[in-house]
Short mmCIF file of C-alpha atoms in Angstrom, two decimals:
data_model
loop_
_atom_site.label_atom_id
_atom_site.label_comp_id
_atom_site.label_asym_id
_atom_site.label_seq_id
_atom_site.Cartn_x
_atom_site.Cartn_y
_atom_site.Cartn_z
CA MET W 1281 -36.94 39.23 -62.01
CA THR W 1282 -34.97 40.95 -59.54
CA THR W 1283 -32.32 43.40 -61.08
CA HIS W 1284 -29.98 40.63 -60.28
CA ASP W 1285 -31.05 38.18 -62.49
CA THR W 1286 -30.02 40.71 -65.52
CA ALA W 1287 -27.40 42.62 -64.18
CA HIS W 1288 -24.70 40.01 -64.41
CA VAL W 1289 -24.15 36.43 -65.86
CA PRO W 1290 -20.43 35.97 -64.84
CA VAL W 1291 -20.04 33.96 -68.33
CA HIS W 1292 -17.90 35.82 -71.07
CA ASP W 1293 -18.30 35.26 -74.37
CA SER W 1294 -14.68 34.72 -76.55
CA ALA W 1295 -14.92 38.20 -77.94
CA ASN W 1296 -14.09 39.70 -74.45
CA THR W 1297 -10.88 37.65 -74.24
CA THR W 1298 -8.90 40.05 -76.56
CA ALA W 1299 -9.19 42.48 -73.79
CA GLN W 1300 -7.33 40.72 -70.90
CA THR W 1301 -5.20 42.12 -68.51
CA SER W 1302 -2.95 40.44 -65.86
CA ASP W 1303 -5.70 40.11 -63.43
CA HIS W 1304 -7.75 37.27 -65.59
CA GLY W 1305 -6.60 34.92 -68.01
CA ALA W 1306 -3.64 34.38 -70.13
CA PRO W 1307 -1.93 37.60 -71.65
CA ALA W 1308 0.41 36.81 -74.52
CA GLY W 1309 3.95 36.37 -73.52
CA THR W 1310 3.00 35.43 -69.77
CA GLY W 1311 3.40 31.51 -70.07
CA ARG W 1312 0.33 31.16 -68.08
CA ALA W 1313 -1.76 28.76 -68.51
CA ALA W 1314 -5.04 29.43 -70.67
CA GLU W 1315 -8.40 30.17 -69.01
CA GLN W 1316 -10.85 27.27 -68.74
CA ALA W 1317 -14.12 27.51 -69.82
CA PRO W 1318 -17.23 27.86 -67.94
CA ARG W 1319 -19.18 24.60 -67.93
CA LEU W 1320 -22.70 25.86 -67.33
CA HIS W 1321 -24.50 29.35 -67.61
CA TRP W 1322 -26.49 28.26 -64.31
CA PRO W 1323 -27.97 31.60 -63.74
CA LYS W 1324 -29.68 31.30 -67.36
CA LEU W 1325 -30.16 27.50 -66.99
CA ALA W 1326 -31.64 27.99 -63.73
CA PRO W 1327 -33.10 31.72 -63.78
CA ASP W 1328 -35.71 30.46 -60.56
CA VAL W 1329 -32.87 29.04 -58.93
CA TYR W 1330 -30.79 31.91 -59.28
CA LYS W 1331 -33.73 34.44 -58.02
CA ALA W 1332 -34.29 31.99 -54.71
CA MET W 1333 -30.29 32.20 -53.88
CA PHE W 1334 -30.17 36.01 -54.04
CA GLN W 1335 -33.40 35.91 -51.73
CA LEU W 1336 -31.13 33.74 -49.48
CA GLU W 1337 -28.33 36.09 -50.05
CA THR W 1338 -30.38 39.11 -49.04
CA ALA W 1339 -32.42 37.09 -46.36
CA SER W 1340 -29.19 35.79 -44.42
CA ARG W 1341 -27.01 39.19 -44.66
CA GLN W 1342 -29.44 41.13 -42.44
CA GLY W 1343 -28.39 42.29 -39.31
CA LEU W 1344 -24.72 41.15 -39.72
CA ASP W 1345 -21.62 43.59 -39.54
CA PRO W 1346 -20.44 43.72 -43.45
CA VAL W 1347 -17.07 43.41 -42.50
CA LEU W 1348 -17.29 40.29 -40.34
CA LEU W 1349 -19.34 38.76 -43.26
CA GLU W 1350 -16.57 39.39 -45.90
CA LEU W 1351 -14.11 37.64 -43.74
CA VAL W 1352 -16.53 34.91 -43.23
CA ARG W 1353 -17.16 34.34 -46.96
CA LEU W 1354 -13.78 34.63 -47.57
CA ARG W 1355 -12.56 31.50 -45.11
CA THR W 1356 -15.54 29.68 -46.58
CA SER W 1357 -14.60 30.02 -50.21
CA GLN W 1358 -10.81 29.25 -49.14
CA LEU W 1359 -12.37 25.84 -47.34
CA ASN W 1360 -14.66 25.14 -50.52
CA HIS W 1361 -11.45 26.31 -52.90
CA CYS W 1362 -14.43 28.39 -55.16
CA ALA W 1363 -12.03 30.73 -57.30
CA TYR W 1364 -14.64 32.74 -58.78
CA CYS W 1365 -15.86 33.40 -54.80
CA LEU W 1366 -12.47 34.21 -53.80
CA ASP W 1367 -11.68 36.56 -56.40
CA MET W 1368 -15.48 38.43 -55.94
CA HIS W 1369 -15.18 38.71 -52.10
CA THR W 1370 -11.27 39.57 -51.97
CA LYS W 1371 -12.21 42.60 -54.17
CA ASP W 1372 -15.30 43.53 -52.18
CA ALA W 1373 -13.41 43.31 -49.00
CA LEU W 1374 -10.83 45.46 -50.19
CA ALA W 1375 -13.33 48.19 -51.86
CA ALA W 1376 -14.85 48.24 -48.37
CA GLY W 1377 -11.58 49.20 -46.90
CA GLU W 1378 -10.63 45.62 -45.56
CA SER W 1379 -6.86 45.63 -45.19
CA THR W 1380 -4.75 43.12 -47.03
CA GLN W 1381 -2.89 42.03 -44.47
CA ARG W 1382 -6.01 40.51 -42.57
CA ILE W 1383 -6.94 38.78 -46.08
CA VAL W 1384 -3.89 37.61 -46.70
CA GLN W 1385 -3.50 35.95 -42.95
CA LEU W 1386 -6.80 34.61 -42.99
CA SER W 1387 -6.27 31.19 -44.08
CA ALA W 1388 -3.90 31.09 -40.98
CA TRP W 1389 -6.01 32.74 -38.51
CA ARG W 1390 -5.28 30.84 -35.56
CA GLU W 1391 -1.98 31.93 -36.00
CA SER W 1392 -2.38 35.35 -36.39
CA ARG W 1393 -5.18 35.88 -34.17
CA HIS W 1394 -4.02 39.77 -33.11
CA PHE W 1395 -4.92 40.87 -36.54
CA TYR W 1396 -8.75 39.91 -35.73
CA THR W 1397 -11.33 40.83 -32.93
CA GLU W 1398 -12.41 38.20 -30.58
CA LYS W 1399 -15.76 38.35 -32.20
CA GLU W 1400 -14.40 37.44 -35.83
CA LEU W 1401 -12.45 34.73 -34.32
CA ALA W 1402 -15.61 33.05 -32.76
CA ALA W 1403 -17.34 33.61 -36.44
CA LEU W 1404 -14.66 32.18 -38.27
CA GLU W 1405 -14.27 29.48 -36.02
CA LEU W 1406 -18.00 28.55 -36.33
CA ALA W 1407 -17.58 28.97 -40.28
CA GLU W 1408 -14.88 26.37 -40.43
CA SER W 1409 -17.30 23.98 -38.68
CA VAL W 1410 -20.08 24.38 -40.42
CA THR W 1411 -18.43 24.12 -44.08
CA LEU W 1412 -16.52 21.34 -42.67
CA LEU W 1413 -20.16 19.19 -42.13
CA THR W 1414 -18.79 15.97 -44.07
CA GLU W 1415 -15.76 15.81 -41.08
CA GLY W 1416 -17.61 15.75 -38.06
CA PHE W 1417 -20.40 18.05 -36.15
CA VAL W 1418 -20.45 21.24 -34.79
CA PRO W 1419 -18.60 20.96 -31.40
CA ASP W 1420 -20.46 22.65 -28.67
CA GLU W 1421 -17.43 24.40 -27.33
CA VAL W 1422 -17.52 26.07 -31.05
CA TYR W 1423 -21.11 26.95 -31.04
CA GLU W 1424 -20.73 28.05 -27.24
CA ARG W 1425 -17.76 30.31 -28.32
CA ALA W 1426 -19.97 32.00 -31.02
CA ALA W 1427 -23.10 32.15 -28.50
CA ALA W 1428 -21.01 34.48 -26.36
CA HIS W 1429 -20.20 36.96 -28.84
CA PHE W 1430 -23.46 36.79 -30.76
CA ASP W 1431 -27.29 37.14 -29.46
CA GLU W 1432 -29.16 34.55 -30.62
CA THR W 1433 -31.08 36.39 -33.53
CA GLU W 1434 -27.32 37.44 -34.85
CA LEU W 1435 -25.90 33.67 -34.41
CA VAL W 1436 -28.89 32.00 -36.67
CA GLN W 1437 -27.90 35.21 -39.39
CA LEU W 1438 -24.66 34.16 -38.77
CA ILE W 1439 -25.21 30.52 -39.29
CA ALA W 1440 -27.39 31.33 -42.20
CA ALA W 1441 -24.62 33.63 -43.97
CA ILE W 1442 -22.51 30.94 -43.88
CA THR W 1443 -24.87 28.65 -45.51
CA ALA W 1444 -25.46 31.05 -48.18
CA ILE W 1445 -21.87 31.19 -49.08
CA ASN W 1446 -21.68 27.48 -48.81
CA ALA W 1447 -24.34 27.43 -51.57
CA TRP W 1448 -22.62 30.15 -53.60
CA ASN W 1449 -19.34 28.16 -53.53
CA ARG W 1450 -21.21 24.71 -54.48
CA PHE W 1451 -22.66 26.53 -57.47
CA ASN W 1452 -19.65 28.26 -58.87
CA VAL W 1453 -17.45 25.43 -58.39
CA ALA W 1454 -19.47 22.99 -60.22
CA ALA W 1455 -20.30 25.18 -62.97
CA ARG W 1456 -16.60 26.58 -63.04
CA THR W 1457 -17.56 29.89 -63.16
CA VAL W 1458 -14.55 31.90 -64.42
CA PRO W 1459 -12.58 34.42 -62.02
CA GLY W 1460 -10.85 37.31 -62.76
CA ARG W 1461 -13.50 39.74 -64.27
CA TYR W 1462 -15.77 40.57 -61.04
CA GLN W 1463 -15.88 44.14 -60.33
CA PRO W 1464 -17.04 45.66 -56.72
CA GLY W 1465 -20.68 46.81 -57.53
CA ASP W 1466 -21.42 44.14 -60.52
CA PHE W 1467 -24.50 42.73 -58.66
CA SER W 1468 -25.61 45.91 -56.96
CA VAL F 489 -31.19 15.52 -28.09
CA THR F 490 -32.64 19.19 -27.82
CA ALA F 491 -32.43 21.84 -30.51
CA ARG F 492 -29.69 24.64 -29.56
CA THR F 493 -32.15 27.18 -30.95
CA THR F 494 -35.32 26.98 -33.02
CA HIS F 495 -35.02 30.32 -34.19
CA LEU F 496 -34.79 31.39 -37.97
CA ASP F 497 -35.04 34.30 -39.82
CA ALA F 498 -38.78 33.85 -42.08
CA GLY F 499 -37.07 35.52 -44.92
CA VAL F 500 -33.89 32.83 -44.93
CA ARG F 501 -37.02 30.01 -44.38
CA ASP F 502 -38.88 31.36 -47.41
CA ALA F 503 -35.76 31.62 -49.46
CA MET F 504 -34.61 28.16 -48.55
CA ARG F 505 -38.08 26.75 -49.64
CA ALA F 506 -38.35 28.81 -52.59
CA LEU F 507 -34.63 27.10 -53.70
CA SER F 508 -35.82 23.77 -53.17
CA ALA F 509 -38.94 24.06 -54.64
CA ALA F 510 -37.48 25.58 -57.96
CA ALA F 511 -34.71 22.85 -58.14
CA LYS F 512 -37.02 20.00 -57.09
CA GLU F 513 -39.66 21.54 -60.16
CA GLY F 514 -36.63 22.07 -62.67
CA LEU F 515 -35.02 18.31 -62.05
CA GLY F 516 -38.49 16.92 -62.84
CA ASP F 517 -37.54 13.50 -61.05
CA PRO F 518 -39.14 13.33 -57.24
CA ALA F 519 -37.76 10.23 -56.36
CA LEU F 520 -34.47 10.67 -57.67
CA ALA F 521 -34.67 13.70 -56.00
CA GLU F 522 -34.86 11.97 -52.90
CA LEU F 523 -32.07 9.90 -53.17
CA VAL F 524 -30.03 13.00 -53.95
CA GLN F 525 -31.01 14.73 -51.00
CA ILE F 526 -30.71 11.35 -48.46
CA ARG F 527 -27.15 10.60 -49.90
CA ALA F 528 -26.32 14.29 -48.90
CA ALA F 529 -27.58 14.46 -45.63
CA GLN F 530 -25.67 11.19 -44.94
CA LEU F 531 -22.53 12.97 -46.09
CA ASN F 532 -23.59 15.85 -43.83
CA HIS F 533 -24.55 13.85 -40.86
CA CYS F 534 -27.99 15.31 -40.61
CA ALA F 535 -30.63 13.46 -38.52
CA PHE F 536 -33.44 15.77 -39.08
CA CYS F 537 -32.87 15.61 -42.78
CA LEU F 538 -32.25 11.93 -43.22
CA ASP F 539 -35.52 11.41 -41.03
CA LEU F 540 -37.90 13.77 -43.38
CA HIS F 541 -36.33 12.78 -46.55
CA LEU F 542 -36.57 8.88 -46.05
CA LYS F 543 -40.28 9.62 -45.33
CA VAL F 544 -40.84 11.40 -48.50
CA ALA F 545 -38.56 9.01 -50.83
CA ARG F 546 -41.07 6.04 -49.35
CA LYS F 547 -43.77 8.32 -50.07
CA HIS F 548 -42.56 8.72 -53.76
CA GLY F 549 -42.15 4.87 -54.14
CA VAL F 550 -38.40 4.84 -53.76
CA SER F 551 -37.51 0.94 -52.70
CA GLU F 552 -36.22 -0.06 -49.51
CA THR F 553 -33.73 -1.50 -51.19
CA GLN F 554 -32.59 1.59 -52.62
CA LEU F 555 -32.57 3.19 -49.40
CA ASP F 556 -30.88 0.27 -47.79
CA ARG F 557 -27.74 0.29 -50.06
CA LEU F 558 -27.93 4.13 -50.67
CA SER F 559 -24.47 4.68 -49.03
CA ALA F 560 -22.70 2.37 -50.65
CA TRP F 561 -24.23 2.94 -54.07
CA GLU F 562 -20.85 2.46 -56.25
CA GLU F 563 -20.86 -1.08 -54.86
CA ALA F 564 -24.48 -1.68 -55.52
CA ASP F 565 -24.76 -1.00 -59.34
CA ASP F 566 -27.75 -3.84 -59.84
CA THR F 567 -29.46 -1.28 -57.53
CA PHE F 568 -29.21 1.90 -59.37
CA ASP F 569 -29.07 2.92 -63.00
CA ALA F 570 -26.58 4.92 -64.91
CA ARG F 571 -28.24 7.99 -64.29
CA GLU F 572 -29.12 7.70 -61.04
CA ARG F 573 -25.54 6.73 -60.53
CA ALA F 574 -24.04 9.64 -62.46
CA ALA F 575 -26.45 12.10 -60.47
CA LEU F 576 -25.32 10.21 -56.91
CA ALA F 577 -21.29 11.08 -57.93
CA LEU F 578 -22.20 14.43 -58.63
CA THR F 579 -23.83 15.14 -55.56
CA GLU F 580 -21.13 13.72 -53.56
CA SER F 581 -18.27 15.62 -55.06
CA VAL F 582 -20.31 18.72 -54.97
CA THR F 583 -20.97 18.11 -51.44
CA LEU F 584 -17.48 17.11 -50.54
CA LEU F 585 -15.87 20.22 -52.01
CA THR F 586 -13.34 20.53 -49.24
CA GLU F 587 -11.73 17.55 -50.12
CA SER F 588 -11.58 18.27 -54.06
CA SER F 589 -12.87 20.07 -56.76
CA VAL F 590 -16.10 18.32 -58.82
CA PRO F 591 -13.81 16.37 -61.44
CA ASP F 592 -14.25 16.76 -65.28
CA GLU F 593 -15.24 13.03 -65.35
CA VAL F 594 -17.99 13.26 -63.06
CA TYR F 595 -19.34 16.39 -64.30
CA GLU F 596 -19.12 14.99 -67.76
CA ARG F 597 -21.08 11.58 -66.67
CA ALA F 598 -23.75 13.70 -65.26
CA ALA F 599 -24.12 16.31 -68.47
CA ALA F 600 -24.70 12.94 -70.61
CA HIS F 601 -27.74 11.94 -68.83
CA PHE F 602 -28.97 15.33 -67.76
CA ASP F 603 -29.55 18.11 -70.32
CA ALA F 604 -28.23 21.54 -69.77
CA PRO F 605 -31.27 22.99 -67.89
CA ARG F 606 -32.01 20.00 -65.67
CA LEU F 607 -28.14 19.65 -64.47
CA ALA F 608 -28.21 23.21 -63.65
CA HIS F 609 -31.29 22.58 -61.33
CA LEU F 610 -29.38 19.14 -59.96
CA ILE F 611 -26.75 21.25 -58.92
CA GLY F 612 -29.28 23.52 -57.29
CA LEU F 613 -31.05 20.58 -55.32
CA ILE F 614 -27.33 19.53 -54.32
CA ALA F 615 -26.69 23.02 -53.19
CA ALA F 616 -30.19 23.52 -51.41
CA ILE F 617 -29.82 20.12 -49.33
CA ASN F 618 -26.33 21.11 -48.19
CA SER F 619 -27.87 24.42 -47.03
CA TRP F 620 -30.50 22.76 -45.29
CA ASN F 621 -27.90 20.17 -43.61
CA ARG F 622 -25.79 23.36 -42.29
CA LEU F 623 -29.10 24.73 -40.94
CA MET F 624 -30.27 21.78 -39.08
CA VAL F 625 -27.08 20.43 -37.88
CA SER F 626 -25.56 23.89 -36.91
CA ARG F 627 -29.09 24.48 -34.69
CA ARG F 628 -29.17 20.56 -33.69
CA ILE F 629 -32.58 20.21 -34.46
CA PRO F 630 -33.45 16.81 -33.75
CA ALA F 631 -34.68 14.22 -36.13
CA GLY F 632 -38.61 14.46 -36.45
CA SER F 633 -38.52 17.76 -34.79
CA THR F 634 -41.75 19.97 -36.03
CA ALA F 635 -39.96 23.21 -34.32
CA TRP F 636 -37.01 24.50 -36.81
#
């Protein structure tokens, strides 16, 4: 068992709901919708799978710039509509010093290129095409643009990191993991 | 077709193998696991993955009729039973995340056929094959290749 197996299971009992703030759930009197319950406590039900996911996470981030990595995770989580992942990676990016502006502009990065480096732009474009596999292949020009900014080892790690966040997105959307309570450091 | 790169970090490869092995073990239905993996590979257009999983499916005795009709399983209800159909519907919606979330009716149908631990592992298997699809398509690993 890694420390991650017991450190945090992102499912909370009803007692915690009394301590809600505006960050999550529906504080009394705000008129907000009620918080949806998670469907499945997947880390507890499939601890072997959870452990392998952390293995993939650890291996795939090796050699990658953490700032670039958070941008890629955020953009991928936007495309896959993973609320829990957006909550987590927005908080992680802010805690690591990322600017609000770059996070806010991320879903329109093609229109706000001057907020990002050419290397980040190439990574974002690759992340989009590797995420949108059902719509088509990863075009040669996208791959080549990324290959111009990342050496082969780094490029394959980037592909692995895009793959890993896509997998996390799938687990947390399918299990409907509740967004809002994550705090940076919960998994470290 | 030649591969763009055959490089893959050994740690990533080991983690992926562990992920697939754990998911398949927990699902406990090798034939169904292949149907799920082939359907995801069809949606993600992964030639390498289709080639591999079609071979494994045949080894596990999945019928040619099921393989022939898999991409139209919704129109072939005499070919797939209710449990297989529930798993395939879940596979499609967990694979097509960019188009919609996983609808309650799809999730509930799967939960009616799989107990919670098996359902968690089925989701794990769908996430794992989606991951393999990404690693193989991105690097353009040819069907049948042994270098990946």
